[in-house]
Amino acid sequence: MITLKEALTLTSDDIKKLKDDLTSKIKQNKIGAYVEQLISTELSQSGTGIPIAIKDNINVKNWEITCSSNILKGYISPYNATVINNLEKAGLSAFGRTNMDEFAMGSTSESSCYGRTLNPLDNEKVPGGSSGGSAAAVAAGIAIAALGTDTGGSIRQPAAYCGVVGMKPTYGRVSRYGITAYSSSLDQCGPITQNVEDAAILYDIISGYDPLDSTSANISYEAVTPNLNSDRKLTIAVIDNFVSQASPAVQKAFQKSVDALEKAGHKIIHKNMLDTKKIVSTYYIVATAEASANLARFDGVRYGNRKGDSNLKDMYIQTKSQGFGPEVQKRIMLGSFVLSSGYYDAYYIKAQKVRHLIKDEYSAIFTEADLILSPVTPTTAPKFGSFKTSLEMYLSDIYTISVNLAGLPAISLPVDKDEDGMPVGLQFIANAYEEQTLFDGALSLEKAINYIK
Ligand code: GLN
């Protein structure tokens, strides 16, 4: 598949041909990366620009948008998310709705109401989640690039499982206007691409202040792509107590990357951080609390397909129990519980304090380091059904979620393969608004390691 950088030089006739070619490839492909593949309908398309695949929780005017949930099936978006308007301004356009975990809650893309997406590198393995469709589409060569969302790793983790690049911007860099909220203080939209330079290009296109999002950062924006510099010599921290919890294949890939970075002239320093179990507890309290508030609007009155009409209570019960899948229901209940009076101080307030602690720990590391290098996941892509409980799945998020709790930017890129040939991804994490350093470091690692697909 041609890269985004190459696609930017195409004429409108070439783009039309490219779209036809892409459409026929998508129709033949069996991994279910696109919702349309799973329900045998025509590919959603909008505009005449370079095609970019769009996760099913980002509003594209006149498209059905469902967050891969039964409760929203048939809902037609009346407006574009700001990121979609930004794509269009740059000569790109929305092309195909990608499959995801219901309401972006999950790490495997198995909880979609349309059915699962397969990992294109091994169909018995998960593509990751929640932006599994976006990552699988790029990895399978049926998308030039895609947009995903990352609340606790949902861009970086599927990118790592599928062997592509995924980037989560600093909180506030990219407008959340028109992106269905899961956890408003954690969500960010970002690119999933074939290489680091394409990620920088797409990041530049979607970023910037947006008055329509009250949490958008009103600061000047300097594009990173024109200033990309892989020759900068950086100080890179590794978190020893994080790395030691990863599988042998991930640890091996990590060491290989550290060696390559040192050889390229970067300085490595060693640090430790808060126990990852505490990070998981904090994330799942904050994320579910916010989710329970955000998903209250899907009640059959304001939004959502209404079910049951014998009385108001029955209508709420039927609408939510038929519309939401089990994982979403579980999280709404957990979130309502931690926010309820009597438990609010014990859980929610305590989690907010630990969140602060995590942010302070990152800030302390960034007084000495330009970047942090970390695994993205403890293992490579697991087989379908490997997680027997929700908790087992939550524990696979140990390396990604603290980045969202601290609002930092991070990028995941493939660096190695395990004994079965499945990709291992690592991530760089930077201080807030230091995306230039993030991309410079990632480009340097990409060159130093020379990952072969
Ligand atoms: N796996 C995490 C969760 O289930 C992250 C999801 C995401 O980033 N959207 O909440």
GROMACS .gro file of C-alpha atoms and ligand atoms in nm:
model
  463
    1MET     CA    1   0.000   0.000   0.000
    2ILE     CA    2   0.130   0.347  -0.079
    3THR     CA    3   0.217   0.566   0.216
    4LEU     CA    4   0.030   0.880   0.316
    5LYS     CA    5   0.334   1.086   0.217
    6GLU     CA    6   0.321   0.935  -0.133
    7ALA     CA    7  -0.058   0.972  -0.152
    8LEU     CA    8  -0.026   1.347  -0.089
    9THR     CA    9   0.136   1.384  -0.434
   10LEU     CA   10  -0.147   1.211  -0.624
   11THR     CA   11  -0.377   1.388  -0.871
   12SER     CA   12  -0.752   1.368  -0.820
   13ASP     CA   13  -0.776   1.106  -1.097
   14ASP     CA   14  -0.512   0.895  -0.921
   15ILE     CA   15  -0.701   0.925  -0.593
   16LYS     CA   16  -1.019   0.807  -0.761
   17LYS     CA   17  -0.836   0.502  -0.900
   18LEU     CA   18  -0.679   0.437  -0.562
   19LYS     CA   19  -1.021   0.440  -0.398
   20ASP     CA   20  -1.163   0.195  -0.651
   21ASP     CA   21  -0.867  -0.035  -0.597
   22LEU     CA   22  -0.901  -0.006  -0.220
   23THR     CA   23  -1.274  -0.076  -0.237
   24SER     CA   24  -1.224  -0.400  -0.426
   25LYS     CA   25  -0.943  -0.509  -0.194
   26ILE     CA   26  -1.163  -0.441   0.109
   27LYS     CA   27  -1.450  -0.642  -0.041
   28GLN     CA   28  -1.223  -0.944  -0.090
   29ASN     CA   29  -1.059  -0.920   0.249
   30LYS     CA   30  -1.197  -1.139   0.527
   31ILE     CA   31  -1.053  -0.992   0.850
   32GLY     CA   32  -1.354  -0.771   0.928
   33ALA     CA   33  -1.154  -0.454   0.985
   34TYR     CA   34  -1.438  -0.247   0.845
   35VAL     CA   35  -1.792  -0.255   0.978
   36GLU     CA   36  -1.911  -0.280   0.617
   37GLN     CA   37  -1.715  -0.605   0.570
   38LEU     CA   38  -1.895  -0.751   0.869
   39ILE     CA   39  -2.244  -0.652   0.758
   40SER     CA   40  -2.200  -0.677   0.378
   41THR     CA   41  -2.302  -0.323   0.295
   42GLU     CA   42  -2.146  -0.061   0.069
   43LEU     CA   43  -1.837   0.109   0.199
   44SER     CA   44  -1.908   0.438   0.378
   45GLN     CA   45  -1.743   0.719   0.183
   46SER     CA   46  -1.731   1.094   0.214
   47GLY     CA   47  -1.557   1.351  -0.003
   48THR     CA   48  -1.302   1.318  -0.280
   49GLY     CA   49  -0.978   1.341  -0.082
   50ILE     CA   50  -0.715   1.082   0.007
   51PRO     CA   51  -0.898   0.797   0.183
   52ILE     CA   52  -0.848   0.765   0.560
   53ALA     CA   53  -1.026   0.489   0.757
   54ILE     CA   54  -1.231   0.616   1.051
   55LYS     CA   55  -1.309   0.443   1.381
   56ASP     CA   56  -1.681   0.398   1.437
   57ASN     CA   57  -1.694   0.643   1.730
   58ILE     CA   58  -1.596   0.953   1.526
   59ASN     CA   59  -1.882   1.152   1.371
   60VAL     CA   60  -1.881   1.182   0.992
   61LYS     CA   61  -2.177   1.376   0.859
   62ASN     CA   62  -2.447   1.152   0.708
   63TRP     CA   63  -2.267   0.830   0.808
   64GLU     CA   64  -2.420   0.578   1.040
   65ILE     CA   65  -2.210   0.597   1.357
   66THR     CA   66  -2.265   0.339   1.627
   67CYS     CA   67  -1.956   0.294   1.849
   68SER     CA   68  -2.012  -0.069   1.745
   69SER     CA   69  -2.307  -0.085   1.985
   70ASN     CA   70  -2.662  -0.209   1.927
   71ILE     CA   71  -2.794   0.091   2.117
   72LEU     CA   72  -2.683   0.326   1.836
   73LYS     CA   73  -2.753   0.108   1.532
   74GLY     CA   74  -2.925   0.320   1.268
   75TYR     CA   75  -2.807   0.652   1.415
   76ILE     CA   76  -2.703   0.891   1.136
   77SER     CA   77  -2.458   1.161   1.233
   78PRO     CA   78  -2.581   1.514   1.160
   79TYR     CA   79  -2.232   1.670   1.170
   80ASN     CA   80  -1.859   1.621   1.127
   81ALA     CA   81  -1.617   1.585   1.416
   82THR     CA   82  -1.352   1.858   1.404
   83VAL     CA   83  -1.089   1.597   1.307
   84ILE     CA   84  -1.296   1.510   0.999
   85ASN     CA   85  -1.322   1.878   0.899
   86ASN     CA   86  -0.945   1.903   0.948
   87LEU     CA   87  -0.888   1.602   0.720
   88GLU     CA   88  -1.105   1.760   0.453
   89LYS     CA   89  -0.924   2.094   0.474
   90ALA     CA   90  -0.598   1.909   0.404
   91GLY     CA   91  -0.735   1.719   0.101
   92LEU     CA   92  -0.810   1.393   0.284
   93SER     CA   93  -1.148   1.231   0.337
   94ALA     CA   94  -1.325   0.975   0.552
   95PHE     CA   95  -1.334   0.632   0.390
   96GLY     CA   96  -1.477   0.327   0.566
   97ARG     CA   97  -1.591   0.283   0.925
   98THR     CA   98  -1.353   0.066   1.125
   99ASN     CA   99  -1.464  -0.192   1.379
  100MET     CA  100  -1.396  -0.143   1.750
  101ASP     CA  101  -1.476  -0.266   2.098
  102GLU     CA  102  -1.820  -0.142   2.200
  103PHE     CA  103  -1.790   0.222   2.314
  104ALA     CA  104  -1.409   0.181   2.300
  105MET     CA  105  -1.413  -0.038   2.612
  106GLY     CA  106  -1.181  -0.330   2.563
  107SER     CA  107  -0.844  -0.452   2.447
  108THR     CA  108  -0.932  -0.715   2.184
  109SER     CA  109  -1.206  -0.577   1.951
  110GLU     CA  110  -1.420  -0.878   2.049
  111SER     CA  111  -1.701  -0.678   2.208
  112SER     CA  112  -1.828  -0.514   1.887
  113CYS     CA  113  -2.197  -0.576   1.812
  114TYR     CA  114  -2.091  -0.656   1.452
  115GLY     CA  115  -1.854  -0.938   1.550
  116ARG     CA  116  -1.480  -0.951   1.585
  117THR     CA  117  -1.191  -0.829   1.371
  118LEU     CA  118  -0.909  -1.077   1.303
  119ASN     CA  119  -0.539  -0.997   1.333
  120PRO     CA  120  -0.421  -0.995   0.968
  121LEU     CA  121  -0.087  -1.153   1.067
  122ASP     CA  122  -0.250  -1.451   1.240
  123ASN     CA  123  -0.625  -1.487   1.214
  124GLU     CA  124  -0.645  -1.687   1.537
  125LYS     CA  125  -0.510  -1.391   1.731
  126VAL     CA  126  -0.674  -1.066   1.839
  127PRO     CA  127  -0.588  -0.743   1.658
  128GLY     CA  128  -0.599  -0.557   1.990
  129GLY     CA  129  -0.848  -0.295   2.089
  130SER     CA  130  -1.036  -0.087   2.104
  131SER     CA  131  -0.919   0.060   1.769
  132GLY     CA  132  -0.858  -0.295   1.640
  133GLY     CA  133  -1.031  -0.235   1.307
  134SER     CA  134  -0.817   0.071   1.232
  135ALA     CA  135  -0.488  -0.105   1.314
  136ALA     CA  136  -0.584  -0.426   1.132
  137ALA     CA  137  -0.687  -0.230   0.820
  138VAL     CA  138  -0.349  -0.052   0.802
  139ALA     CA  139  -0.158  -0.374   0.873
  140ALA     CA  140  -0.355  -0.568   0.610
  141GLY     CA  141  -0.284  -0.308   0.340
  142ILE     CA  142  -0.651  -0.213   0.310
  143ALA     CA  143  -0.606   0.142   0.443
  144ILE     CA  144  -0.334   0.399   0.378
  145ALA     CA  145  -0.381   0.528   0.732
  146ALA     CA  146  -0.656   0.544   0.991
  147LEU     CA  147  -0.786   0.742   1.286
  148GLY     CA  148  -0.838   0.578   1.622
  149THR     CA  149  -0.902   0.693   1.977
  150ASP     CA  150  -0.692   0.621   2.284
  151THR     CA  151  -0.840   0.639   2.635
  152GLY     CA  152  -0.601   0.392   2.791
  153GLY     CA  153  -0.401   0.253   2.499
  154SER     CA  154  -0.655   0.187   2.227
  155ILE     CA  155  -0.436   0.332   1.952
  156ARG     CA  156  -0.095   0.214   2.072
  157GLN     CA  157  -0.191  -0.138   2.179
  158PRO     CA  158  -0.362  -0.255   1.855
  159ALA     CA  159  -0.082  -0.089   1.658
  160ALA     CA  160   0.167  -0.299   1.858
  161TYR     CA  161  -0.030  -0.623   1.807
  162CYS     CA  162  -0.060  -0.562   1.431
  163GLY     CA  163   0.293  -0.429   1.361
  164VAL     CA  164   0.203  -0.071   1.264
  165VAL     CA  165   0.260   0.276   1.413
  166GLY     CA  166   0.003   0.431   1.651
  167MET     CA  167   0.026   0.770   1.819
  168LYS     CA  168  -0.164   0.926   2.110
  169PRO     CA  169  -0.127   1.307   2.129
  170THR     CA  170  -0.102   1.517   2.446
  171TYR     CA  171  -0.445   1.558   2.607
  172GLY     CA  172  -0.595   1.874   2.455
  173ARG     CA  173  -0.388   1.871   2.135
  174VAL     CA  174  -0.657   1.716   1.917
  175SER     CA  175  -1.018   1.827   1.940
  176ARG     CA  176  -1.261   1.578   2.094
  177TYR     CA  177  -1.557   1.761   1.939
  178GLY     CA  178  -1.768   1.501   1.759
  179ILE     CA  179  -1.588   1.203   1.910
  180THR     CA  180  -1.816   0.994   2.127
  181ALA     CA  181  -1.690   1.030   2.483
  182TYR     CA  182  -1.584   0.725   2.680
  183SER     CA  183  -1.379   0.890   2.954
  184SER     CA  184  -1.359   1.262   2.881
  185SER     CA  185  -1.044   1.339   3.082
  186LEU     CA  186  -0.850   1.055   2.913
  187ASP     CA  187  -0.975   1.032   2.550
  188GLN     CA  188  -0.760   1.151   2.260
  189CYS     CA  189  -0.788   1.087   1.887
  190GLY     CA  190  -0.473   1.001   1.694
  191PRO     CA  191  -0.323   0.842   1.382
  192ILE     CA  192  -0.252   0.477   1.298
  193THR     CA  193  -0.011   0.457   1.005
  194GLN     CA  194   0.246   0.246   0.820
  195ASN     CA  195   0.546   0.442   0.949
  196VAL     CA  196   0.653   0.722   1.184
  197GLU     CA  197   0.666   0.996   0.921
  198ASP     CA  198   0.307   0.926   0.811
  199ALA     CA  199   0.200   0.943   1.178
  200ALA     CA  200   0.361   1.288   1.204
  201ILE     CA  201   0.187   1.404   0.886
  202LEU     CA  202  -0.157   1.287   1.000
  203TYR     CA  203  -0.100   1.419   1.353
  204ASP     CA  204  -0.021   1.765   1.211
  205ILE     CA  205  -0.337   1.755   1.002
  206ILE     CA  206  -0.577   1.673   1.287
  207SER     CA  207  -0.414   1.882   1.565
  208GLY     CA  208  -0.468   2.235   1.687
  209TYR     CA  209  -0.692   2.450   1.904
  210ASP     CA  210  -1.066   2.409   1.861
  211PRO     CA  211  -1.308   2.651   2.033
  212LEU     CA  212  -1.577   2.381   2.006
  213ASP     CA  213  -1.393   2.165   2.260
  214SER     CA  214  -1.363   2.329   2.602
  215THR     CA  215  -1.068   2.103   2.689
  216SER     CA  216  -0.875   2.187   2.370
  217ALA     CA  217  -0.537   2.349   2.447
  218ASN     CA  218  -0.541   2.712   2.338
  219ILE     CA  219  -0.170   2.736   2.266
  220SER     CA  220   0.021   2.802   1.948
  221TYR     CA  221   0.081   2.500   1.731
  222GLU     CA  222   0.395   2.432   1.536
  223ALA     CA  223   0.383   2.150   1.282
  224VAL     CA  224   0.622   1.865   1.361
  225THR     CA  225   0.667   1.715   1.011
  226PRO     CA  226   0.877   1.994   0.855
  227ASN     CA  227   1.112   1.983   1.157
  228LEU     CA  228   1.154   1.604   1.190
  229ASN     CA  229   1.512   1.532   1.294
  230SER     CA  230   1.626   1.181   1.375
  231ASP     CA  231   1.982   1.297   1.444
  232ARG     CA  232   1.906   1.471   1.774
  233LYS     CA  233   2.083   1.302   2.066
  234LEU     CA  234   1.834   1.243   2.346
  235THR     CA  235   1.833   1.123   2.704
  236ILE     CA  236   1.597   0.826   2.724
  237ALA     CA  237   1.467   0.681   3.052
  238VAL     CA  238   1.372   0.316   3.091
  239ILE     CA  239   1.140   0.214   3.376
  240ASP     CA  240   1.307  -0.099   3.511
  241ASN     CA  241   1.015  -0.225   3.723
  242PHE     CA  242   0.786  -0.198   3.415
  243VAL     CA  243   1.014  -0.386   3.178
  244SER     CA  244   1.073  -0.673   3.420
  245GLN     CA  245   0.701  -0.763   3.406
  246ALA     CA  246   0.697  -0.823   3.030
  247SER     CA  247   0.724  -1.160   2.851
  248PRO     CA  248   1.069  -1.284   2.739
  249ALA     CA  249   0.995  -1.186   2.375
  250VAL     CA  250   0.904  -0.830   2.477
  251GLN     CA  251   1.208  -0.802   2.707
  252LYS     CA  252   1.435  -0.926   2.428
  253ALA     CA  253   1.291  -0.669   2.184
  254PHE     CA  254   1.330  -0.403   2.450
  255GLN     CA  255   1.699  -0.479   2.505
  256LYS     CA  256   1.761  -0.490   2.131
  257SER     CA  257   1.606  -0.143   2.098
  258VAL     CA  258   1.800  -0.001   2.393
  259ASP     CA  259   2.123  -0.128   2.233
  260ALA     CA  260   2.027   0.025   1.897
  261LEU     CA  261   1.944   0.359   2.060
  262GLU     CA  262   2.273   0.366   2.249
  263LYS     CA  263   2.459   0.287   1.930
  264ALA     CA  264   2.276   0.575   1.762
  265GLY     CA  265   2.422   0.808   2.028
  266HIS     CA  266   2.132   0.843   2.274
  267LYS     CA  267   2.192   0.827   2.649
  268ILE     CA  268   1.994   0.570   2.851
  269ILE     CA  269   1.907   0.627   3.218
  270HIS     CA  270   1.724   0.393   3.457
  271LYS     CA  271   1.419   0.475   3.670
  272ASN     CA  272   1.138   0.308   3.864
  273MET     CA  273   0.770   0.400   3.894
  274LEU     CA  274   0.458   0.323   4.097
  275ASP     CA  275   0.347  -0.042   4.108
  276THR     CA  276   0.152  -0.114   3.787
  277LYS     CA  277  -0.133  -0.280   3.982
  278LYS     CA  278  -0.207   0.054   4.149
  279ILE     CA  279  -0.207   0.220   3.809
  280VAL     CA  280  -0.462  -0.033   3.679
  281SER     CA  281  -0.693   0.024   3.980
  282THR     CA  282  -0.671   0.401   3.938
  283TYR     CA  283  -0.746   0.389   3.566
  284TYR     CA  284  -1.044   0.157   3.599
  285ILE     CA  285  -1.198   0.377   3.869
  286VAL     CA  286  -1.151   0.705   3.678
  287ALA     CA  287  -1.245   0.560   3.336
  288THR     CA  288  -1.558   0.379   3.453
  289ALA     CA  289  -1.674   0.676   3.666
  290GLU     CA  290  -1.656   0.906   3.365
  291ALA     CA  291  -1.805   0.640   3.137
  292SER     CA  292  -2.107   0.596   3.363
  293ALA     CA  293  -2.174   0.971   3.340
  294ASN     CA  294  -2.109   0.992   2.964
  295LEU     CA  295  -2.321   0.690   2.875
  296ALA     CA  296  -2.622   0.814   3.075
  297ARG     CA  297  -2.735   0.997   2.760
  298PHE     CA  298  -2.800   0.664   2.583
  299ASP     CA  299  -3.130   0.613   2.760
  300GLY     CA  300  -3.383   0.577   2.478
  301VAL     CA  301  -3.498   0.938   2.532
  302ARG     CA  302  -3.203   1.156   2.444
  303TYR     CA  303  -3.007   0.902   2.239
  304GLY     CA  304  -3.030   0.531   2.172
  305ASN     CA  305  -3.281   0.285   2.033
  306ARG     CA  306  -3.580   0.279   2.267
  307LYS     CA  307  -3.701  -0.060   2.391
  308GLY     CA  308  -3.992  -0.146   2.624
  309ASP     CA  309  -4.271   0.105   2.679
  310SER     CA  310  -4.495  -0.024   2.957
  311ASN     CA  311  -4.365   0.241   3.196
  312LEU     CA  312  -4.064   0.473   3.230
  313LYS     CA  313  -3.857   0.242   3.451
  314ASP     CA  314  -3.920  -0.056   3.227
  315MET     CA  315  -3.824   0.153   2.923
  316TYR     CA  316  -3.488   0.247   3.080
  317ILE     CA  317  -3.420  -0.111   3.186
  318GLN     CA  318  -3.509  -0.262   2.847
  319THR     CA  319  -3.327   0.006   2.647
  320LYS     CA  320  -3.002  -0.029   2.836
  321SER     CA  321  -3.004  -0.404   2.892
  322GLN     CA  322  -3.084  -0.480   2.527
  323GLY     CA  323  -2.874  -0.197   2.381
  324PHE     CA  324  -2.547  -0.234   2.573
  325GLY     CA  325  -2.330  -0.547   2.573
  326PRO     CA  326  -2.203  -0.711   2.895
  327GLU     CA  327  -1.868  -0.526   2.920
  328VAL     CA  328  -2.032  -0.185   2.882
  329GLN     CA  329  -2.302  -0.272   3.137
  330LYS     CA  330  -2.034  -0.388   3.381
  331ARG     CA  331  -1.843  -0.062   3.346
  332ILE     CA  332  -2.152   0.157   3.388
  333MET     CA  333  -2.232  -0.029   3.711
  334LEU     CA  334  -1.873  -0.009   3.838
  335GLY     CA  335  -1.859   0.362   3.754
  336SER     CA  336  -2.193   0.434   3.925
  337PHE     CA  337  -2.071   0.241   4.229
  338VAL     CA  338  -1.744   0.436   4.272
  339LEU     CA  339  -1.934   0.765   4.235
  340SER     CA  340  -2.211   0.675   4.480
  341SER     CA  341  -2.226   0.851   4.815
  342GLY     CA  342  -2.041   0.653   5.077
  343TYR     CA  343  -1.794   0.514   4.824
  344TYR     CA  344  -1.702   0.837   4.646
  345ASP     CA  345  -1.426   0.930   4.895
  346ALA     CA  346  -1.298   0.575   4.934
  347TYR     CA  347  -1.262   0.507   4.561
  348TYR     CA  348  -1.307   0.803   4.329
  349ILE     CA  349  -1.129   1.070   4.538
  350LYS     CA  350  -0.849   0.828   4.626
  351ALA     CA  351  -0.806   0.743   4.257
  352GLN     CA  352  -0.781   1.114   4.172
  353LYS     CA  353  -0.503   1.147   4.430
  354VAL     CA  354  -0.311   0.852   4.287
  355ARG     CA  355  -0.361   1.000   3.940
  356HIS     CA  356  -0.182   1.311   4.064
  357LEU     CA  357   0.097   1.099   4.204
  358ILE     CA  358   0.143   0.928   3.867
  359LYS     CA  359   0.163   1.265   3.693
  360ASP     CA  360   0.421   1.385   3.947
  361GLU     CA  361   0.631   1.072   3.891
  362TYR     CA  362   0.636   1.133   3.516
  363SER     CA  363   0.722   1.502   3.569
  364ALA     CA  364   1.016   1.406   3.790
  365ILE     CA  365   1.152   1.170   3.522
  366PHE     CA  366   1.117   1.442   3.257
  367THR     CA  367   1.340   1.677   3.457
  368GLU     CA  368   1.624   1.438   3.361
  369ALA     CA  369   1.501   1.265   3.043
  370ASP     CA  370   1.366   1.379   2.705
  371LEU     CA  371   1.176   1.057   2.647
  372ILE     CA  372   1.074   0.735   2.820
  373LEU     CA  373   1.100   0.402   2.634
  374SER     CA  374   0.849   0.141   2.751
  375PRO     CA  375   0.682  -0.179   2.633
  376VAL     CA  376   0.328  -0.126   2.499
  377THR     CA  377   0.192  -0.462   2.611
  378PRO     CA  378   0.320  -0.739   2.840
  379THR     CA  379   0.296  -0.995   2.555
  380THR     CA  380   0.244  -1.008   2.179
  381ALA     CA  381  -0.113  -1.052   2.046
  382PRO     CA  382  -0.292  -1.327   2.240
  383LYS     CA  383  -0.526  -1.583   2.082
  384PHE     CA  384  -0.899  -1.515   2.083
  385GLY     CA  385  -1.055  -1.618   2.412
  386SER     CA  386  -0.725  -1.611   2.606
  387PHE     CA  387  -0.857  -1.362   2.860
  388LYS     CA  388  -1.090  -1.563   3.080
  389THR     CA  389  -1.205  -1.266   3.292
  390SER     CA  390  -1.235  -0.889   3.242
  391LEU     CA  391  -0.963  -0.843   3.504
  392GLU     CA  392  -0.715  -1.048   3.299
  393MET     CA  393  -0.788  -0.820   3.006
  394TYR     CA  394  -0.749  -0.507   3.223
  395LEU     CA  395  -0.405  -0.628   3.335
  396SER     CA  396  -0.285  -0.626   2.973
  397ASP     CA  397  -0.319  -0.244   2.986
  398ILE     CA  398  -0.046  -0.192   3.249
  399TYR     CA  399   0.192  -0.003   3.017
  400THR     CA  400  -0.048   0.222   2.832
  401ILE     CA  401  -0.301   0.359   3.083
  402SER     CA  402  -0.069   0.571   3.301
  403VAL     CA  403   0.014   0.780   2.993
  404ASN     CA  404  -0.352   0.880   2.961
  405LEU     CA  405  -0.387   0.940   3.335
  406ALA     CA  406  -0.096   1.188   3.304
  407GLY     CA  407  -0.225   1.335   2.973
  408LEU     CA  408   0.107   1.273   2.793
  409PRO     CA  409   0.183   1.203   2.426
  410ALA     CA  410   0.315   0.860   2.322
  411ILE     CA  411   0.389   0.665   2.006
  412SER     CA  412   0.404   0.290   1.953
  413LEU     CA  413   0.614   0.139   1.675
  414PRO     CA  414   0.706  -0.218   1.578
  415VAL     CA  415   1.065  -0.316   1.664
  416ASP     CA  416   1.090  -0.695   1.658
  417LYS     CA  417   0.905  -1.026   1.619
  418ASP     CA  418   0.841  -1.308   1.867
  419GLU     CA  419   0.917  -1.676   1.796
  420ASP     CA  420   0.584  -1.706   1.605
  421GLY     CA  421   0.663  -1.408   1.385
  422MET     CA  422   0.417  -1.178   1.564
  423PRO     CA  423   0.523  -0.813   1.603
  424VAL     CA  424   0.650  -0.660   1.926
  425GLY     CA  425   0.581  -0.289   1.966
  426LEU     CA  426   0.751  -0.044   2.198
  427GLN     CA  427   0.641   0.307   2.288
  428PHE     CA  428   0.811   0.636   2.348
  429ILE     CA  429   0.644   0.869   2.597
  430ALA     CA  430   0.723   1.243   2.604
  431ASN     CA  431   0.641   1.532   2.833
  432ALA     CA  432   0.319   1.722   2.757
  433TYR     CA  433   0.329   1.911   2.422
  434GLU     CA  434   0.672   1.766   2.339
  435GLU     CA  435   0.544   1.589   2.027
  436GLN     CA  436   0.843   1.711   1.825
  437THR     CA  437   1.083   1.524   2.056
  438LEU     CA  438   0.849   1.223   2.052
  439PHE     CA  439   0.852   1.196   1.672
  440ASP     CA  440   1.226   1.270   1.647
  441GLY     CA  441   1.302   0.986   1.891
  442ALA     CA  442   1.059   0.748   1.718
  443LEU     CA  443   1.210   0.822   1.378
  444SER     CA  444   1.556   0.759   1.517
  445LEU     CA  445   1.449   0.420   1.662
  446GLU     CA  446   1.266   0.328   1.340
  447LYS     CA  447   1.585   0.391   1.141
  448ALA     CA  448   1.815   0.225   1.394
  449ILE     CA  449   1.610  -0.093   1.426
  450ASN     CA  450   1.498  -0.129   1.060
  451TYR     CA  451   1.192  -0.350   1.130
  452ILE     CA  452   1.103  -0.574   0.836
  453LYS     CA  453   0.728  -0.642   0.798
  454GLN     N1  454  -0.832  -0.123   2.719
  454GLN     C1  455  -0.865   0.000   2.783
  454GLN     C2  456  -1.008  -0.002   2.829
  454GLN     O1  457  -1.073  -0.097   2.805
  454GLN     C3  458  -0.839   0.116   2.691
  454GLN     C4  459  -0.947   0.144   2.596
  454GLN     C5  460  -0.925   0.267   2.514
  454GLN     O2  461  -0.815   0.323   2.511
  454GLN     N2  462  -1.032   0.314   2.451
  454GLN     O3  463  -1.058   0.090   2.886
   0.00000   0.00000   0.00000
